[in-house]
Coordinates of N, CA and C in Angstrom, one line a residue:
M1 N 0.8 -1.2 0.0 CA 0.0 0.0 0.0 C 0.9 1.2 0.0
L2 N 0.6 2.2 -0.9 CA 1.3 3.4 -0.9 C 0.7 4.4 0.0
T3 N 1.5 5.0 0.8 CA 1.0 6.0 1.7 C 1.6 7.4 1.4
F4 N 1.0 8.4 1.9 CA 1.4 9.8 1.6 C 1.5 10.6 2.9
R5 N 2.6 11.3 3.0 CA 2.8 12.1 4.2 C 3.2 13.5 3.8
K6 N 2.4 14.5 4.1 CA 2.7 15.9 3.7 C 3.8 16.5 4.6
G7 N 4.8 17.0 4.0 CA 5.9 17.6 4.8 C 5.5 19.0 5.3
A8 N 6.1 19.4 6.4 CA 5.9 20.7 7.0 C 7.0 21.7 6.5
A9 N 6.7 22.9 6.7 CA 7.7 24.0 6.3 C 9.0 23.9 7.2
T10 N 8.8 23.5 8.4 CA 9.9 23.4 9.4 C 10.3 21.9 9.6
V11 N 11.0 21.4 8.6 CA 11.4 20.0 8.7 C 12.7 19.9 9.5
T12 N 12.6 19.0 10.5 CA 13.8 18.8 11.4 C 14.6 17.6 10.8
P13 N 15.9 17.5 11.2 CA 16.7 16.4 10.7 C 16.1 15.0 11.2
G14 N 15.5 15.0 12.4 CA 14.9 13.8 12.9 C 13.7 13.4 12.1
G15 N 12.9 14.4 11.7 CA 11.7 14.2 10.9 C 12.1 13.7 9.5
A16 N 13.1 14.2 8.9 CA 13.6 13.8 7.6 C 14.1 12.4 7.7
R17 N 14.8 12.0 8.7 CA 15.3 10.6 8.9 C 14.1 9.7 9.0
A18 N 13.1 10.1 9.8 CA 11.9 9.2 10.0 C 11.2 9.0 8.6
M19 N 11.1 10.1 7.8 CA 10.5 9.9 6.5 C 11.3 9.0 5.6
A20 N 12.6 9.2 5.6 CA 13.5 8.3 4.8 C 13.3 6.8 5.3
D21 N 13.3 6.6 6.6 CA 13.1 5.2 7.1 C 11.7 4.7 6.6
H22 N 10.7 5.5 6.7 CA 9.4 5.1 6.2 C 9.4 4.7 4.8
L23 N 10.0 5.5 3.9 CA 10.0 5.2 2.5 C 10.9 4.0 2.1
M24 N 11.8 3.6 3.0 CA 12.7 2.5 2.7 C 12.2 1.2 3.3
E25 N 11.1 1.2 4.1 CA 10.6 0.0 4.7 C 9.9 -0.9 3.6
E26 N 10.0 -2.2 3.8 CA 9.4 -3.2 2.9 C 7.9 -3.1 3.1
T27 N 7.2 -3.0 2.0 CA 5.7 -2.9 2.0 C 5.0 -4.2 1.5
L28 N 5.7 -5.0 0.8 CA 5.1 -6.2 0.3 C 5.9 -7.4 0.9
S29 N 5.1 -8.4 1.2 CA 5.7 -9.7 1.7 C 6.5 -10.4 0.5
P30 N 7.4 -11.2 0.8 CA 8.1 -11.9 -0.2 C 7.2 -12.8 -1.1
E31 N 6.1 -13.3 -0.4 CA 5.1 -14.1 -1.1 C 4.4 -13.3 -2.2
A32 N 4.0 -12.0 -1.8 CA 3.3 -11.2 -2.7 C 4.2 -10.8 -3.9
V33 N 5.5 -10.5 -3.6 CA 6.4 -10.2 -4.7 C 6.5 -11.4 -5.6
A34 N 6.7 -12.6 -5.1 CA 6.8 -13.8 -6.0 C 5.5 -14.0 -6.8
M35 N 4.4 -13.7 -6.2 CA 3.1 -13.9 -7.0 C 3.0 -12.8 -8.1
G36 N 3.4 -11.6 -7.8 CA 3.4 -10.5 -8.8 C 4.4 -10.9 -9.9
D37 N 5.6 -11.4 -9.6 CA 6.5 -11.8 -10.6 C 5.9 -12.9 -11.5
Y38 N 5.3 -13.8 -10.9 CA 4.7 -15.0 -11.6 C 3.6 -14.5 -12.6
Y39 N 2.7 -13.6 -12.2 CA 1.7 -13.1 -13.1 C 2.1 -12.1 -14.1
T40 N 3.3 -11.5 -13.9 CA 3.7 -10.4 -14.8 C 5.0 -10.8 -15.5
R41 N 5.4 -12.1 -15.5 CA 6.7 -12.5 -16.0 C 6.9 -12.3 -17.5
N42 N 5.8 -12.3 -18.3 CA 6.0 -12.0 -19.8 C 5.4 -10.7 -20.1
R43 N 5.0 -9.9 -19.2 CA 4.3 -8.6 -19.5 C 5.3 -7.6 -20.1
A44 N 6.5 -7.6 -19.7 CA 7.5 -6.6 -20.2 C 7.7 -6.9 -21.7
A45 N 7.8 -8.1 -22.1 CA 8.0 -8.5 -23.5 C 6.8 -8.1 -24.3
E46 N 5.6 -8.3 -23.8 CA 4.4 -7.9 -24.5 C 4.3 -6.4 -24.7
L47 N 4.8 -5.6 -23.7 CA 4.7 -4.2 -23.8 C 5.9 -3.6 -24.6
G48 N 6.8 -4.4 -25.0 CA 8.0 -3.9 -25.8 C 9.1 -3.3 -25.0
A49 N 9.1 -3.6 -23.7 CA 10.1 -3.0 -22.8 C 11.4 -3.8 -22.9

């Protein structure tokens, strides 16, 4: 799930670090990633990527 957090005008270094940690955390389980890979394995070739 994608989340959104609006930044404030007075950003503190601690707040910036917390936001960076939030953006770097894993959001999908390994099982969900494997299932997505399975269902989209030929999709890039179909789209010409």
